[in-house]
Amino acid sequence: MVVTSCWCSSSWLPMSLPLPWNLKAATTALSLKMKCEAFSEGSCCLVHNDQDDMQALLQILPSDLHPSLLDQSNRSQLLEVVLDLGRLPEARYLGNHGGHCLRNTEVTVKELEYAEQAVGEFGKDNRAGIEGTLHRISAIRSRKGHIVGLTCRVGRAITGQIDMVYDLLQYGKSILFVGRPGVGKTTVMREIARVLSEELHKRVVVVDTSNEIGGDGNVPHAAIGGARRMQVREPSMQHRVMIEAVENHMPEVIIVDEIGTEAEAHACRSIAERGIILIGTAHGQKLENIIKNPTLSDLIGGIETVTLGDAEARARNCPKTVLERKAPPTFDFLIEMRDRHYWLTHKTDKSVDMLLRGKSPQVEVRKKDEKCKTVIEKSKAYDKCL
């Protein structure tokens, strides 16, 4: 099946911008050492080098789990493998609730020790990777510091979602993605890095705190294209590396995953004020979560309490004390990834202002239809969206 896309203009987007988008050309551009492994009709995506990367993951897992994982018909939907001491090993798949038991014997200390040695050193955030892949290994430790559990998250180089946001990338505006864990935010970051660097010819720097975007090792994964990658020694230093990227390497675009602290939010504002495009993700499922989060609200302009005059309060038909946005938002657009193929796009300033006044903003619904075609529905009432 050929993935195609369609584009619908919006009432708040420029009408004159040409969109020379061709998904076939984008896929051809992935001849950058990546081989196409499979096309998933359910996910409308191309998965690259999946077989080779799966073998790398299997090397750290107990050998008797390999057949169970490889023989599954939905192997391409494998999300993670969980190994907890004294419990049965589980595999978790996209779209399935609960886990799939891989054998009827419990995980032992020796198996966890073997996996720890195979992976190597874990960072202070208890995360590690497998060099040359996008997999992420996260550890659970006892009070004494011993590993008692591992979450082996499968990372894949996937293409096919960029057409859902390609028109926005061409406007040169900053975009913030929010959504629940596992919805595909980091996957989108990788593909955006590749398209911006190789097709739109931007100078792109990826600030990669846990090596999730560019993979483990000193050479970044081919999935990010020509984007440069700056690794972060400790998660608490992410905001410093963001500023360092601007001051030392002259990027036109900075991509950062998991913005989660006040210092990182302030770094984002500082970067945006210098005219640099930001593409990022933040903790939260909806725009309202960012508005109510005092740590991250600066990303959408910040919130302050304002006392209105009598005439203004009567004109607005509201109390004299109200909440208002206090500054322009750092990110011009905010996309809620409700599902992998169902996104809501906000014009950040307008949506924030409407929500603070208790009204429902107008959003764009971006989704894939049954033929994997991207459909954009404009001017939809936010409170009417799923």
Coordinates of C-alpha atoms in Angstrom, one line a residue:
M1 CA 0.0 0.0 0.0
V2 CA 1.3 3.5 -0.8
V3 CA 0.9 6.1 1.9
T4 CA -0.5 9.3 0.6
S5 CA -1.5 12.5 2.2
C6 CA -3.8 15.4 1.7
W7 CA -3.7 18.9 3.2
C8 CA -6.4 21.3 4.2
S9 CA -5.8 24.9 4.9
S10 CA -6.8 26.5 8.2
S11 CA -8.4 29.8 9.1
W12 CA -5.3 30.7 11.1
L13 CA -2.6 29.4 8.8
P14 CA -1.1 31.3 5.7
M15 CA -2.7 30.4 2.4
S16 CA 0.1 31.2 0.1
L17 CA 2.7 28.7 1.2
P18 CA 3.4 25.9 -1.4
L19 CA 3.7 22.4 0.0
P20 CA 6.0 20.4 -2.1
W21 CA 5.5 17.3 0.0
N22 CA 6.0 13.9 -1.4
L23 CA 6.0 11.0 1.0
K24 CA 7.6 8.7 -1.5
A25 CA 10.5 11.2 -1.8
A26 CA 10.8 11.3 1.9
T27 CA 10.9 7.6 2.2
T28 CA 13.5 7.4 -0.6
A29 CA 15.6 9.9 1.4
L30 CA 15.9 7.2 4.0
S31 CA 18.4 5.3 1.9
L32 CA 20.7 6.6 4.7
K33 CA 21.8 3.1 5.6
M34 CA 18.3 2.1 6.6
K35 CA 16.5 -0.9 5.1
C36 CA 12.7 -1.1 5.0
E37 CA 11.6 -4.0 7.1
A38 CA 7.8 -3.9 7.1
F39 CA 4.8 -1.7 6.5
S40 CA 2.1 -1.9 9.1
E41 CA -1.3 -1.2 7.7
G42 CA -2.7 -0.8 11.3
S43 CA -0.2 1.9 12.1
C44 CA 0.2 3.4 8.6
C45 CA 4.0 3.5 9.1
L46 CA 7.2 2.1 7.6
V47 CA 9.4 0.3 10.1
H48 CA 13.2 0.3 9.2
N49 CA 15.8 -2.2 10.3
D50 CA 13.4 -3.7 12.7
Q51 CA 14.9 -7.2 12.4
D52 CA 18.4 -6.1 13.1
D53 CA 17.4 -4.0 16.0
M54 CA 15.3 -6.7 17.5
Q55 CA 18.3 -9.1 17.5
A56 CA 20.3 -6.5 19.4
L57 CA 17.5 -6.4 22.1
L58 CA 17.3 -10.2 22.3
Q59 CA 21.0 -10.3 23.2
I60 CA 20.3 -9.0 26.7
L61 CA 17.2 -11.1 27.3
P62 CA 17.1 -14.7 28.6
S63 CA 17.5 -17.1 25.6
D64 CA 14.3 -19.0 26.4
L65 CA 12.3 -15.8 25.7
H66 CA 13.5 -15.4 22.2
P67 CA 11.1 -17.9 20.5
S68 CA 8.1 -16.4 22.3
L69 CA 9.0 -12.9 21.1
L70 CA 9.9 -13.8 17.5
D71 CA 7.0 -16.1 16.9
Q72 CA 4.3 -13.5 17.7
S73 CA 2.3 -12.3 14.7
N74 CA 2.1 -8.8 16.2
R75 CA 5.9 -8.6 16.7
S76 CA 6.0 -5.2 15.0
Q77 CA 3.7 -3.9 17.7
L78 CA 6.0 -4.9 20.6
L79 CA 6.2 -2.0 23.0
E80 CA 8.4 -3.3 25.8
V81 CA 9.6 -6.4 27.7
V82 CA 9.4 -6.3 31.5
L83 CA 11.6 -8.4 33.7
D84 CA 10.9 -8.1 37.5
L85 CA 12.7 -10.2 40.0
G86 CA 10.5 -13.1 41.3
R87 CA 7.8 -12.5 38.7
L88 CA 7.0 -13.9 35.3
P89 CA 8.5 -12.0 32.3
E90 CA 6.0 -10.1 30.2
A91 CA 5.8 -8.6 26.8
R92 CA 3.5 -5.6 26.2
Y93 CA 2.1 -4.7 22.8
L94 CA 0.5 -1.6 21.4
G95 CA -3.2 -1.7 21.5
N96 CA -3.4 -4.6 24.0
H97 CA -4.3 -4.1 27.6
G98 CA -2.1 -6.0 30.1
G99 CA 0.9 -8.0 29.4
H100 CA 1.6 -11.3 27.5
C101 CA 3.4 -13.9 29.7
L102 CA 6.5 -15.2 28.0
R103 CA 7.1 -18.3 30.1
N104 CA 5.9 -20.0 33.3
T105 CA 9.0 -19.5 35.4
E106 CA 10.1 -16.4 37.4
V107 CA 12.9 -14.0 36.6
T108 CA 16.0 -14.8 38.5
V109 CA 18.8 -12.6 40.0
K110 CA 21.3 -14.2 37.5
E111 CA 19.2 -13.2 34.5
L112 CA 19.0 -9.6 35.7
E113 CA 22.8 -9.5 36.4
Y114 CA 23.4 -10.9 32.9
A115 CA 21.2 -8.2 31.3
E116 CA 23.0 -5.5 33.4
Q117 CA 26.4 -6.6 32.2
A118 CA 25.2 -6.8 28.6
V119 CA 23.8 -3.3 28.7
G120 CA 26.6 -1.7 30.5
E121 CA 26.6 1.4 32.7
F122 CA 23.2 3.0 33.7
G123 CA 23.0 6.7 34.0
K124 CA 21.8 8.6 37.1
D125 CA 18.3 8.5 35.7
N126 CA 18.6 4.6 35.7
R127 CA 18.4 4.5 31.9
A128 CA 20.7 2.9 29.5
G129 CA 20.7 2.0 25.8
I130 CA 22.1 -0.5 23.3
E131 CA 24.7 1.1 21.0
G132 CA 23.5 1.6 17.5
T133 CA 19.9 1.1 18.3
L134 CA 17.0 3.2 19.6
H135 CA 16.1 0.8 22.5
R136 CA 15.9 2.1 26.0
I137 CA 16.6 0.0 29.1
S138 CA 15.3 1.4 32.4
A139 CA 16.2 -0.1 35.8
I140 CA 14.3 -0.5 39.0
R141 CA 16.6 -0.7 42.0
S142 CA 16.2 -1.9 45.6
R143 CA 17.1 0.3 48.6
K144 CA 20.6 -1.1 48.5
G145 CA 21.0 -0.1 44.8
H146 CA 20.7 -3.6 43.3
I147 CA 18.7 -4.0 40.1
V148 CA 15.4 -5.8 40.8
G149 CA 13.5 -5.0 37.6
L150 CA 14.1 -3.9 34.0
T151 CA 11.9 -2.3 31.4
C152 CA 13.2 -2.9 28.0
R153 CA 11.5 -0.4 25.8
V154 CA 11.6 -1.1 22.0
G155 CA 12.8 1.8 19.9
R156 CA 12.2 1.8 16.1
A157 CA 13.0 4.0 13.2
I158 CA 9.6 4.7 11.9
T159 CA 8.4 6.9 9.1
G160 CA 4.9 7.8 7.9
Q161 CA 3.7 10.3 10.5
I162 CA 5.5 13.4 9.3
D163 CA 2.8 14.2 6.8
M164 CA 0.5 14.9 9.7
V165 CA 2.6 17.9 10.6
Y166 CA 4.7 18.7 7.6
D167 CA 2.7 21.9 6.7
L168 CA 3.4 23.4 10.1
L169 CA 7.1 22.7 9.8
Q170 CA 7.3 24.9 6.7
Y171 CA 6.1 28.0 8.6
G172 CA 9.2 28.1 10.7
K173 CA 7.2 28.1 14.0
S174 CA 7.9 26.4 17.3
I175 CA 5.8 23.3 18.1
L176 CA 5.1 21.6 21.4
F177 CA 3.8 18.0 21.5
V178 CA 2.0 16.6 24.5
G179 CA 0.4 13.2 25.0
R180 CA 0.4 10.2 27.3
P181 CA 3.5 7.9 27.5
G182 CA 3.7 5.5 24.6
V183 CA 1.7 7.6 22.1
G184 CA 4.7 8.2 19.9
K185 CA 6.0 11.6 20.8
T186 CA 9.7 10.7 20.6
T187 CA 9.2 8.8 17.3
V188 CA 7.8 12.0 15.8
M189 CA 10.8 14.0 17.1
R190 CA 13.2 11.7 15.2
E191 CA 11.3 12.0 11.9
I192 CA 11.0 15.8 12.3
A193 CA 14.8 16.0 12.9
R194 CA 15.4 14.1 9.7
V195 CA 13.0 16.1 7.6
L196 CA 14.1 19.5 8.9
S197 CA 17.8 18.7 8.4
E198 CA 17.7 16.8 5.1
E199 CA 14.6 18.1 3.2
L200 CA 14.2 21.6 4.5
H201 CA 18.0 22.0 4.9
K202 CA 17.9 23.5 8.4
R203 CA 20.8 23.5 10.9
V204 CA 19.2 21.2 13.5
V205 CA 20.6 20.3 16.9
V206 CA 19.0 17.5 19.0
V207 CA 19.5 17.9 22.8
D208 CA 19.3 14.2 23.7
T209 CA 19.1 13.7 27.5
S210 CA 18.5 10.0 27.6
N211 CA 19.7 9.1 24.1
E212 CA 16.2 8.3 23.2
I213 CA 16.0 10.4 20.0
G214 CA 19.4 9.6 18.5
G215 CA 20.0 6.2 20.1
D216 CA 22.9 5.0 22.3
G217 CA 26.6 5.5 21.4
N218 CA 28.6 8.4 20.2
V219 CA 27.4 8.1 16.6
P220 CA 23.7 9.1 16.3
H221 CA 21.2 6.8 14.7
A222 CA 20.5 7.3 11.0
A223 CA 16.9 8.0 11.9
I224 CA 17.6 11.6 12.7
G225 CA 19.1 12.3 9.3
G226 CA 21.7 15.1 9.1
A227 CA 20.7 16.6 12.5
R228 CA 23.5 17.0 15.0
R229 CA 23.1 15.5 18.4
M230 CA 24.3 16.8 21.8
Q231 CA 24.2 14.3 24.6
V232 CA 23.5 15.3 28.2
R233 CA 25.6 13.9 31.0
E234 CA 23.0 14.3 33.7
P235 CA 19.2 15.0 33.3
S236 CA 19.5 18.0 35.6
M237 CA 21.9 19.6 33.1
Q238 CA 19.5 19.5 30.1
H239 CA 18.7 23.3 30.3
R240 CA 22.4 24.1 30.3
V241 CA 23.1 22.0 27.2
M242 CA 20.2 23.7 25.4
I243 CA 21.7 27.1 26.0
E244 CA 25.2 25.7 25.1
A245 CA 23.8 24.5 21.8
V246 CA 22.6 28.0 20.9
E247 CA 25.7 29.8 22.0
N248 CA 28.3 27.4 20.4
H249 CA 26.7 25.7 17.4
M250 CA 24.4 28.3 15.6
P251 CA 21.4 26.0 15.1
E252 CA 18.3 27.2 13.3
V253 CA 16.2 24.5 15.1
I254 CA 16.6 22.8 18.5
I255 CA 14.8 19.6 19.3
V256 CA 14.3 18.6 22.9
D257 CA 12.4 15.7 24.4
E258 CA 10.6 15.7 27.8
I259 CA 10.7 19.3 28.9
G260 CA 9.8 18.9 32.6
T261 CA 11.5 21.5 34.9
E262 CA 11.2 25.2 35.4
A263 CA 14.8 25.7 34.3
E264 CA 14.1 23.9 31.0
A265 CA 11.0 26.0 30.4
H266 CA 13.0 29.2 31.0
A267 CA 15.7 27.9 28.7
C268 CA 13.1 27.3 26.0
R269 CA 11.9 30.9 26.3
S270 CA 15.4 32.2 26.1
I271 CA 16.1 30.2 23.0
A272 CA 12.8 31.2 21.3
E273 CA 13.5 34.9 22.0
R274 CA 16.7 34.6 19.9
G275 CA 14.6 33.6 16.9
I276 CA 15.4 29.9 17.0
I277 CA 12.7 27.3 16.2
L278 CA 11.9 24.9 19.0
I279 CA 10.4 21.5 18.6
G280 CA 9.7 19.8 21.9
T281 CA 7.6 17.5 24.0
A282 CA 6.4 18.1 27.5
H283 CA 4.8 16.1 30.3
G284 CA 1.0 16.3 30.0
Q285 CA -1.8 14.9 28.0
K286 CA -3.7 18.1 27.1
L287 CA -3.2 21.8 26.9
E288 CA -5.1 22.2 30.1
N289 CA -2.4 20.2 31.9
I290 CA 0.2 22.7 30.8
I291 CA -1.9 25.6 31.8
K292 CA -2.4 24.2 35.3
N293 CA 1.2 23.2 35.8
P294 CA 3.1 26.1 37.4
T295 CA 6.4 24.6 36.4
L296 CA 5.6 24.4 32.6
S297 CA 3.0 27.1 32.1
D298 CA 5.7 29.5 30.9
L299 CA 5.8 27.4 27.7
I300 CA 2.3 28.6 26.8
G301 CA 2.9 32.2 28.0
G302 CA 2.5 31.9 31.7
I303 CA -0.6 32.6 33.8
E304 CA -1.2 35.6 36.1
T305 CA -4.1 36.9 38.1
V306 CA -5.5 40.2 36.9
T307 CA -8.0 42.5 38.5
L308 CA -10.4 44.2 36.0
G309 CA -12.1 47.5 36.2
D310 CA -15.8 47.6 36.7
A311 CA -16.5 48.5 33.1
E312 CA -14.3 45.8 31.7
A313 CA -15.8 43.2 34.0
R314 CA -19.3 44.1 32.9
A315 CA -18.2 44.0 29.3
R316 CA -16.7 40.6 29.7
N317 CA -19.6 39.4 31.9
C318 CA -17.1 37.9 34.3
P319 CA -15.7 38.4 37.9
K320 CA -13.3 41.3 38.5
T321 CA -10.4 38.9 39.3
V322 CA -9.6 36.6 36.4
L323 CA -6.7 34.6 35.0
E324 CA -4.9 35.8 31.9
R325 CA -1.9 34.9 29.8
K326 CA 0.9 37.2 30.8
A327 CA 3.3 36.8 27.8
P328 CA 3.5 35.5 24.2
P329 CA 3.8 31.7 24.2
T330 CA 7.2 30.1 23.7
F331 CA 5.6 27.6 21.3
D332 CA 3.3 28.9 18.5
F333 CA 1.5 25.6 18.1
L334 CA 0.6 22.9 20.6
I335 CA -0.3 19.5 19.4
E336 CA -2.2 17.1 21.6
M337 CA -1.4 13.5 20.5
R338 CA -4.6 11.8 21.6
D339 CA -3.6 8.7 19.7
R340 CA -0.8 7.8 17.2
H341 CA -3.0 8.9 14.3
Y342 CA -5.4 11.4 16.0
W343 CA -4.0 14.8 16.9
L344 CA -5.5 18.1 17.9
T345 CA -3.6 21.2 16.8
H346 CA -3.9 24.4 18.8
K347 CA -2.9 28.0 17.9
T348 CA -1.4 28.3 21.4
D349 CA -2.2 31.9 22.2
K350 CA -5.8 31.8 21.0
S351 CA -6.5 28.5 22.7
V352 CA -5.0 29.5 26.0
D353 CA -6.9 32.8 26.0
M354 CA -10.2 31.0 25.2
L355 CA -9.7 28.3 27.9
L356 CA -8.9 30.9 30.6
R357 CA -12.2 32.7 29.8
G358 CA -14.1 29.4 30.1
K359 CA -14.7 29.0 26.4
S360 CA -14.0 26.3 24.0
P361 CA -11.3 27.2 21.4
Q362 CA -11.3 26.2 17.7
V363 CA -8.7 23.5 16.9
E364 CA -7.6 21.4 13.9
V365 CA -8.2 17.7 14.0
R366 CA -5.4 15.8 12.2
K367 CA -6.0 12.1 11.6
K368 CA -5.4 9.2 9.3
D369 CA -8.3 7.6 7.5
E370 CA -8.7 3.9 6.7
K371 CA -6.5 4.4 3.6
C372 CA -3.7 5.9 5.7
K373 CA -4.4 9.3 4.1
T374 CA -3.9 12.3 6.4
V375 CA -7.1 14.3 6.8
I376 CA -7.2 17.7 8.5
E377 CA -10.5 19.0 9.8
K378 CA -10.3 22.8 10.5
S379 CA -12.3 24.9 13.0
K380 CA -13.5 22.1 15.2
A381 CA -14.8 22.9 18.6
Y382 CA -12.3 21.6 21.2
D383 CA -14.9 20.3 23.6
K384 CA -16.5 18.3 20.8
C385 CA -13.3 16.4 20.0
L386 CA -12.8 12.9 21.2

